[in-house]
PDB file of C-alpha atoms in Angstrom:
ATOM      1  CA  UNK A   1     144.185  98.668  75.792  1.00 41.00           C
ATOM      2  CA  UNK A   2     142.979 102.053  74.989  1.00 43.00           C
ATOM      3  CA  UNK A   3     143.510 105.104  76.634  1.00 46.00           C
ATOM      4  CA  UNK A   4     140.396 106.417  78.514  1.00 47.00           C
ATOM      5  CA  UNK A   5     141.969 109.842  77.103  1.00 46.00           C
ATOM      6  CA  UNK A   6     141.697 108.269  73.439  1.00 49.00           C
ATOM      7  CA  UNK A   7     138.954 107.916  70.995  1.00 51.00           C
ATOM      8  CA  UNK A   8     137.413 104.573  70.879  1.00 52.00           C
ATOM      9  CA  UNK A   9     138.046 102.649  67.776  1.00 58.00           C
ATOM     10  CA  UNK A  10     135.720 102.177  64.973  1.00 66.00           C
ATOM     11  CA  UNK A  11     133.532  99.271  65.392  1.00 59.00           C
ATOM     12  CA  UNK A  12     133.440  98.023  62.094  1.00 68.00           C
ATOM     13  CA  UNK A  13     137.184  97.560  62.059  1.00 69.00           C
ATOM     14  CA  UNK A  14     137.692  96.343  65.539  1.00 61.00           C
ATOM     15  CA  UNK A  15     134.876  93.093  64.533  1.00 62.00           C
ATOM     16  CA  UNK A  16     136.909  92.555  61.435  1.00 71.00           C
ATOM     17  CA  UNK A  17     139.925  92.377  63.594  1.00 68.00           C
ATOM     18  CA  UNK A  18     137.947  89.575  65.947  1.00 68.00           C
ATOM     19  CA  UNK A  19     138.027  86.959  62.892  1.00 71.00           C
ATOM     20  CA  UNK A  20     136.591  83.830  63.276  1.00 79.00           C
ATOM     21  CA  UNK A  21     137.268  83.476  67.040  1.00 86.00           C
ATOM     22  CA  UNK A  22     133.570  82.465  67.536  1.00 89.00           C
ATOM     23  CA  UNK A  23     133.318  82.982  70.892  1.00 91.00           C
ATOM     24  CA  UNK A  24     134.502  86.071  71.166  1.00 92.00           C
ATOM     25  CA  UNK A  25     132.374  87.305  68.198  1.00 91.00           C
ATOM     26  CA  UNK A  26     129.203  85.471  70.779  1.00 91.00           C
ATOM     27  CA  UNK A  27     130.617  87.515  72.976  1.00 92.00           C
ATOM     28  CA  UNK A  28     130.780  90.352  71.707  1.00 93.00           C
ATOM     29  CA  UNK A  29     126.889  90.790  70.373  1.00 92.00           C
ATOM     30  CA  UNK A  30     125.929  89.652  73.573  1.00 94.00           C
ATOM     31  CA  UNK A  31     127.316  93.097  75.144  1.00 94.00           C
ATOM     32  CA  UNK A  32     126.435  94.842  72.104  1.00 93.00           C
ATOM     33  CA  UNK A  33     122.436  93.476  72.468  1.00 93.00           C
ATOM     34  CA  UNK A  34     122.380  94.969  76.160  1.00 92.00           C
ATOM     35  CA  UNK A  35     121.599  98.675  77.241  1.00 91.00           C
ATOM     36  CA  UNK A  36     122.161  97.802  80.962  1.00 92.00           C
ATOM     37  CA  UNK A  37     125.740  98.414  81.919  1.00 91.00           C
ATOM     38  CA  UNK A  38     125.601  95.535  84.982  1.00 92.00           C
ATOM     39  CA  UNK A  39     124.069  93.112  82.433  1.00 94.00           C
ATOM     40  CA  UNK A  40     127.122  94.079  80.033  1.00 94.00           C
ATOM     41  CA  UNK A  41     129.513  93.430  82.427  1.00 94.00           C
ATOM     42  CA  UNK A  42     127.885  90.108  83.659  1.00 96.00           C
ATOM     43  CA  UNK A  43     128.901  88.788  80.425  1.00 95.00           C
ATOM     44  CA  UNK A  44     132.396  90.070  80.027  1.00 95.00           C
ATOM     45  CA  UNK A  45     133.369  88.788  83.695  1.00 96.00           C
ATOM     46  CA  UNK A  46     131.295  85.266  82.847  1.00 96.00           C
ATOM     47  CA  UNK A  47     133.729  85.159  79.964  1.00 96.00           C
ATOM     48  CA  UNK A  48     136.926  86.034  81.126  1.00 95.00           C
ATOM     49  CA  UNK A  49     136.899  83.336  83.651  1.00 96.00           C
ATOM     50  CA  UNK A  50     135.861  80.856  81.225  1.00 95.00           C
ATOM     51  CA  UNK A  51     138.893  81.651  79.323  1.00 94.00           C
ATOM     52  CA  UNK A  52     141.477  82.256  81.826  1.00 94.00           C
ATOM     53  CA  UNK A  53     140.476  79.529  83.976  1.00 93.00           C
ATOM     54  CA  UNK A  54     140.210  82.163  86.870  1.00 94.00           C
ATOM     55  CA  UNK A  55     138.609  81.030  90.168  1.00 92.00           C
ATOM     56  CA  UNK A  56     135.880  83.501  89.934  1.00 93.00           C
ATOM     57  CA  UNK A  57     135.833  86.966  88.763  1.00 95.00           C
ATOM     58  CA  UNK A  58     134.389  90.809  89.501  1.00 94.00           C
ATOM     59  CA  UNK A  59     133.878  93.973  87.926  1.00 93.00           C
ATOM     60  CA  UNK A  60     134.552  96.669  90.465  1.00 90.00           C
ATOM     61  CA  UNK A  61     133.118  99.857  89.976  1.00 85.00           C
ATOM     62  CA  UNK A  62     132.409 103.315  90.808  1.00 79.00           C
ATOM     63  CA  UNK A  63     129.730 103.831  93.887  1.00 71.00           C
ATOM     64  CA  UNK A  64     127.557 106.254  94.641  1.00 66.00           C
ATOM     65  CA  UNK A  65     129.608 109.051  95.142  1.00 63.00           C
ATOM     66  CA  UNK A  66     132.180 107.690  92.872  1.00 67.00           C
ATOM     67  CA  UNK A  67     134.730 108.558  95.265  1.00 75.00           C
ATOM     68  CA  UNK A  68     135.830 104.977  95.972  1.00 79.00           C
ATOM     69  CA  UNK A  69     135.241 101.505  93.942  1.00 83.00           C
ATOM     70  CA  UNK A  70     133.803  98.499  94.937  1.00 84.00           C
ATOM     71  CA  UNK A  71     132.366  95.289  93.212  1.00 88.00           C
ATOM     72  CA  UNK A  72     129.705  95.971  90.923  1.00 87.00           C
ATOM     73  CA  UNK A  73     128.853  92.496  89.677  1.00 93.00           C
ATOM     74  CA  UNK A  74     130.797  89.040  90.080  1.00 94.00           C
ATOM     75  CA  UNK A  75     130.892  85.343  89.249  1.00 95.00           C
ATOM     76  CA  UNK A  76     130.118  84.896  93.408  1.00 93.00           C
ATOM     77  CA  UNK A  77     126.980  84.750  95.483  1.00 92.00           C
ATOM     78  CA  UNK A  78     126.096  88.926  96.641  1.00 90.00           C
ATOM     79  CA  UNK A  79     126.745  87.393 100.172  1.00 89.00           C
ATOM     80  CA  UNK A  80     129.885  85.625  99.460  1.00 88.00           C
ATOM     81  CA  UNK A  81     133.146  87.119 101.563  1.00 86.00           C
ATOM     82  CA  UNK A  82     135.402  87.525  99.044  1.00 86.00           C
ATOM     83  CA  UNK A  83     133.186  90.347  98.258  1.00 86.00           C
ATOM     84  CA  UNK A  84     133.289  92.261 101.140  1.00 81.00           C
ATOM     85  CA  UNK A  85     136.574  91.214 101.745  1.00 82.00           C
ATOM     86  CA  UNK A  86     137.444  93.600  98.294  1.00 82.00           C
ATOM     87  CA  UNK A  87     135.650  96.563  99.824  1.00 74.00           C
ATOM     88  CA  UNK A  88     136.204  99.596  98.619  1.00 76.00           C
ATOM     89  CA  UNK A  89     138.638 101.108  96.414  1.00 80.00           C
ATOM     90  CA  UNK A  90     139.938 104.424  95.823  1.00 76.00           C
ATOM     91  CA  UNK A  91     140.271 104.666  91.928  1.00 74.00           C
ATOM     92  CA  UNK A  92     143.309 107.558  92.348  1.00 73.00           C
ATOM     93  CA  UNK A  93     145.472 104.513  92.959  1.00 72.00           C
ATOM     94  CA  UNK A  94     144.577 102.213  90.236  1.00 74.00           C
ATOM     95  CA  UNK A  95     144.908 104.822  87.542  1.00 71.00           C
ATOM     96  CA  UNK A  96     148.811 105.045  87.627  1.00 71.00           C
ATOM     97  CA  UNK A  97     148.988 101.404  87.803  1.00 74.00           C
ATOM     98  CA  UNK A  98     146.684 100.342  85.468  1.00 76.00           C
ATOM     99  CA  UNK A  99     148.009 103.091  82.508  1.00 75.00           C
ATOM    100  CA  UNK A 100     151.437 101.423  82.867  1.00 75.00           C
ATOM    101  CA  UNK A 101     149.971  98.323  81.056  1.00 78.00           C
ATOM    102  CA  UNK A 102     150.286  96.438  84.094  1.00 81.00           C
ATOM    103  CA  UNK A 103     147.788  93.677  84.195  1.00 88.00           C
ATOM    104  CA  UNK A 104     149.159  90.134  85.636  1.00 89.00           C
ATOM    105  CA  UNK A 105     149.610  91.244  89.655  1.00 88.00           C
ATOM    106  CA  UNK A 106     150.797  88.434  92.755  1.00 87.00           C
ATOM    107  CA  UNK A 107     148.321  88.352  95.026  1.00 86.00           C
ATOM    108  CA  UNK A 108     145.833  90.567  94.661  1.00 85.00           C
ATOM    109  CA  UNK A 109     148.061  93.268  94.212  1.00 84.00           C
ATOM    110  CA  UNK A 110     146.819  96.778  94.214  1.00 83.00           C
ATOM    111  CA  UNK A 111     143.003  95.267  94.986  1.00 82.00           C
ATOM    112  CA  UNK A 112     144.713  93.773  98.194  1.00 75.00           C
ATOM    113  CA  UNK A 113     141.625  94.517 100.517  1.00 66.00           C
ATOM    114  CA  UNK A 114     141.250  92.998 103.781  1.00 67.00           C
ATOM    115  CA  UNK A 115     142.418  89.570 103.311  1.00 72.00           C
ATOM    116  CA  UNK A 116     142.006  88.852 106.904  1.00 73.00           C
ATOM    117  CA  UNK A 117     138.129  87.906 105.930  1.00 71.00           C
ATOM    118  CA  UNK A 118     139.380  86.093 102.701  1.00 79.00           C
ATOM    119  CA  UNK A 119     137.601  82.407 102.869  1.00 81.00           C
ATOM    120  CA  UNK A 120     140.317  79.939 102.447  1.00 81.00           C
ATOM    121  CA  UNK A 121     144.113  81.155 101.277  1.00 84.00           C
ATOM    122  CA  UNK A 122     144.331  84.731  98.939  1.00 85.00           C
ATOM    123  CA  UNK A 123     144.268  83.870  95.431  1.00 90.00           C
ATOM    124  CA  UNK A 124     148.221  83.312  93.843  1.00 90.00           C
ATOM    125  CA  UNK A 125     147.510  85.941  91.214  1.00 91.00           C
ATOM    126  CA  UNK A 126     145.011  88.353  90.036  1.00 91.00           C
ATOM    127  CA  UNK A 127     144.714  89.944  86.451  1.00 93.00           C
ATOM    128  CA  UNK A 128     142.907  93.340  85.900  1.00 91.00           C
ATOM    129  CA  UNK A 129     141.342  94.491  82.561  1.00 92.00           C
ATOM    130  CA  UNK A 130     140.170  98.034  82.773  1.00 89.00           C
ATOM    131  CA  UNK A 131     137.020  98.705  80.760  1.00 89.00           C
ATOM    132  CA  UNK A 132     137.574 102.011  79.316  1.00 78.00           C
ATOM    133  CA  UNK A 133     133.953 103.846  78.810  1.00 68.00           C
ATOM    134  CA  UNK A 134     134.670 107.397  80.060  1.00 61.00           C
ATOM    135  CA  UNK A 135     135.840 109.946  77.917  1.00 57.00           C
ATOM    136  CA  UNK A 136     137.878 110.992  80.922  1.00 55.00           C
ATOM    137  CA  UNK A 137     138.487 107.784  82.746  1.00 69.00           C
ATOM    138  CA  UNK A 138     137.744 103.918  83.165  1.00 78.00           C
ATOM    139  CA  UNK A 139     134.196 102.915  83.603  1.00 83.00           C
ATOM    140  CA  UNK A 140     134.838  99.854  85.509  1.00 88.00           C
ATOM    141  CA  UNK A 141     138.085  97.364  85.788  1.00 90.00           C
ATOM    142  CA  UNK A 142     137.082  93.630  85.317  1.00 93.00           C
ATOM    143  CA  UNK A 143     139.259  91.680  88.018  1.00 93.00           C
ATOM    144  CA  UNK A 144     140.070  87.931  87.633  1.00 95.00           C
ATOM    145  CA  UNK A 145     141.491  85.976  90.821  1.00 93.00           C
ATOM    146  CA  UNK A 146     143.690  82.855  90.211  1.00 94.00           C
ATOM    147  CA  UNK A 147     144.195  80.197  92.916  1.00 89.00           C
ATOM    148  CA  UNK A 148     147.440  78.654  91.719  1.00 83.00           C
ATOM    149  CA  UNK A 149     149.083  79.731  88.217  1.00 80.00           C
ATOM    150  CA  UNK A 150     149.137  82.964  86.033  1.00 83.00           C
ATOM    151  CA  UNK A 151     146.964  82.757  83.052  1.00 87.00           C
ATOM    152  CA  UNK A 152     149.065  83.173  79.830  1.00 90.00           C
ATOM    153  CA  UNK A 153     149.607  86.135  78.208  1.00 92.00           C
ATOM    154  CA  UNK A 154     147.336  85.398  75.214  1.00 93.00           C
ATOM    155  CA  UNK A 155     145.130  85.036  77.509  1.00 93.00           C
ATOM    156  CA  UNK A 156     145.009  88.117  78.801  1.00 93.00           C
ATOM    157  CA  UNK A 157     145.567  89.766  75.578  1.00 93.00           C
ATOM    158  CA  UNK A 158     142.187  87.701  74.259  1.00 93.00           C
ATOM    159  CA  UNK A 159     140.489  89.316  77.385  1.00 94.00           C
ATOM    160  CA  UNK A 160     141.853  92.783  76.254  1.00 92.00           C
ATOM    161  CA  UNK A 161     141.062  92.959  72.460  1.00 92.00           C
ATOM    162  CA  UNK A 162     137.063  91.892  73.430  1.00 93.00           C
ATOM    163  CA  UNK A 163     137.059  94.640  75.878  1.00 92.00           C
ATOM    164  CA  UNK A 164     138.221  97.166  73.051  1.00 90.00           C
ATOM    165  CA  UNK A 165     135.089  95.669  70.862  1.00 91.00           C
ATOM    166  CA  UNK A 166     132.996  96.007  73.260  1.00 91.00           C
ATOM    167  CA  UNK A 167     133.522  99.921  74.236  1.00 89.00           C
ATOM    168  CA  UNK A 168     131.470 101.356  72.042  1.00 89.00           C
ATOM    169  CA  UNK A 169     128.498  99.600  73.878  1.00 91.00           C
ATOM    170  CA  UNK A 170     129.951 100.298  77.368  1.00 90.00           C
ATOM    171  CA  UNK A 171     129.673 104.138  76.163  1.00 89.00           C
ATOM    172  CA  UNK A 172     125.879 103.727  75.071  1.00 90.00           C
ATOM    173  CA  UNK A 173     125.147 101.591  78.569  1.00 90.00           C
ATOM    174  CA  UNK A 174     126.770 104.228  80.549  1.00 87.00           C
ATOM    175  CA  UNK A 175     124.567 107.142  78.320  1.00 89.00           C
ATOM    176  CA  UNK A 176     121.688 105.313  79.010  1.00 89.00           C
ATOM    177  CA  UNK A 177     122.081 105.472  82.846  1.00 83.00           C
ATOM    178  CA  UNK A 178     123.237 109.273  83.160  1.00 83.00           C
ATOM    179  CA  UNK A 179     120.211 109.482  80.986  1.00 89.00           C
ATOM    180  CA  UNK A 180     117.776 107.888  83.243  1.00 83.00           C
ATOM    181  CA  UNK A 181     119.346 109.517  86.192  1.00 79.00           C
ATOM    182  CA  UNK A 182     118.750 112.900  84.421  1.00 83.00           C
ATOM    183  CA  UNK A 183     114.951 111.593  84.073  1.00 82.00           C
ATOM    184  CA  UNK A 184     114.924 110.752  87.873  1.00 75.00           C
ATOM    185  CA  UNK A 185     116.018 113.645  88.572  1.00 69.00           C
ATOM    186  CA  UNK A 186     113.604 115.847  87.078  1.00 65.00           C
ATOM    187  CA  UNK A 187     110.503 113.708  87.937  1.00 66.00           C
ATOM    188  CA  UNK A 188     111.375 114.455  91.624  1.00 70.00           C
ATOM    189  CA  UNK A 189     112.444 118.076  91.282  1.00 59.00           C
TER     190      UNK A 189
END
């Protein structure tokens, strides 16, 4: 995974390095077609837990204030438990731990949450892809919940490499939106 502190890679060369893995290619232009970052990260979560077999999957990230993380979009209902359950995050923590490569976690490891509202038992293992997208941090973390086994590692490291091809769209998506905040801004100054 790239550093948030690194320059994204060049597009041309990260789509040659997809091959003929169709589906991530699909994939891929299916981010790369979208200028909303929630719509973007529909489709990334939708596929990781196709792949991975995951129970169901979300994308936490920052909230208003950006002070504290929480699920942006998910594979669940908007009034399903789990997602409260997740709350909110502080982001200070998940840096350390998610620079060290660290991505398979028991439980739900450092996303642990209030699992006293968790419907049914807390998922076996969790595995968290952060979606890099800031030039000085992660724009979101996509966070896939397992009810019994691990995924495999290629698995994860599928999940990975289609982040990194996706990026420089996540960087547009997220220009677009300080953009049209800008806009708001003005037109009610």
């Amino acid at each position: 995974m790239s550093s948030p502190n690194r320059p994204a890679a060049d597009p041309v060369a990260e789509l040659e390095r997809l091959g003929s893995d169709t589906e991530m290619l699909s994939t891929t232009l299916d981010v790369h077609r979208e200028l909303d970052l929630a719509e973007q990260l529909q489709h990334l979560i939708d596929r990781g837990v196709s792949w991975s077999g995951a129970g169901c999957g979300f994308v936490l990230g920052p909230g208003e204030a950006r002070r504290t993380w929480s699920p942006f979009v998910s594979t669940v209902a908007k009034d399903d438990p789990r997602r409260a359950s997740l709350g909110r995050i502080d982001p200070a923590g998940l840096g350390s731990v998610l620079d060290d490569g660290e991505r398979t976690f028991a439980g739900l490891g450092p996303f642990g949450g209030d699992t006293v509202g968790w419907p049914g038992p807390v998922p076996e293992a969790c595995v968290a892809v952060p979606v890099a997208g800031r030039q000085n941090g992660w724009a979101a973390v996509l966070l896939l919940l397992f009810d019994r086994a691990r995924p495999e590692q290629a698995v994860v490291e599928r999940i990975e490499r289609l982040v990194r091809a996706v990026e420089p769209a996540v960087c547009n998506a997220l220009k677009v939106a300080a953009i049209r905040e800008l806009v708001i801004k003005d037109d009610t100054a």
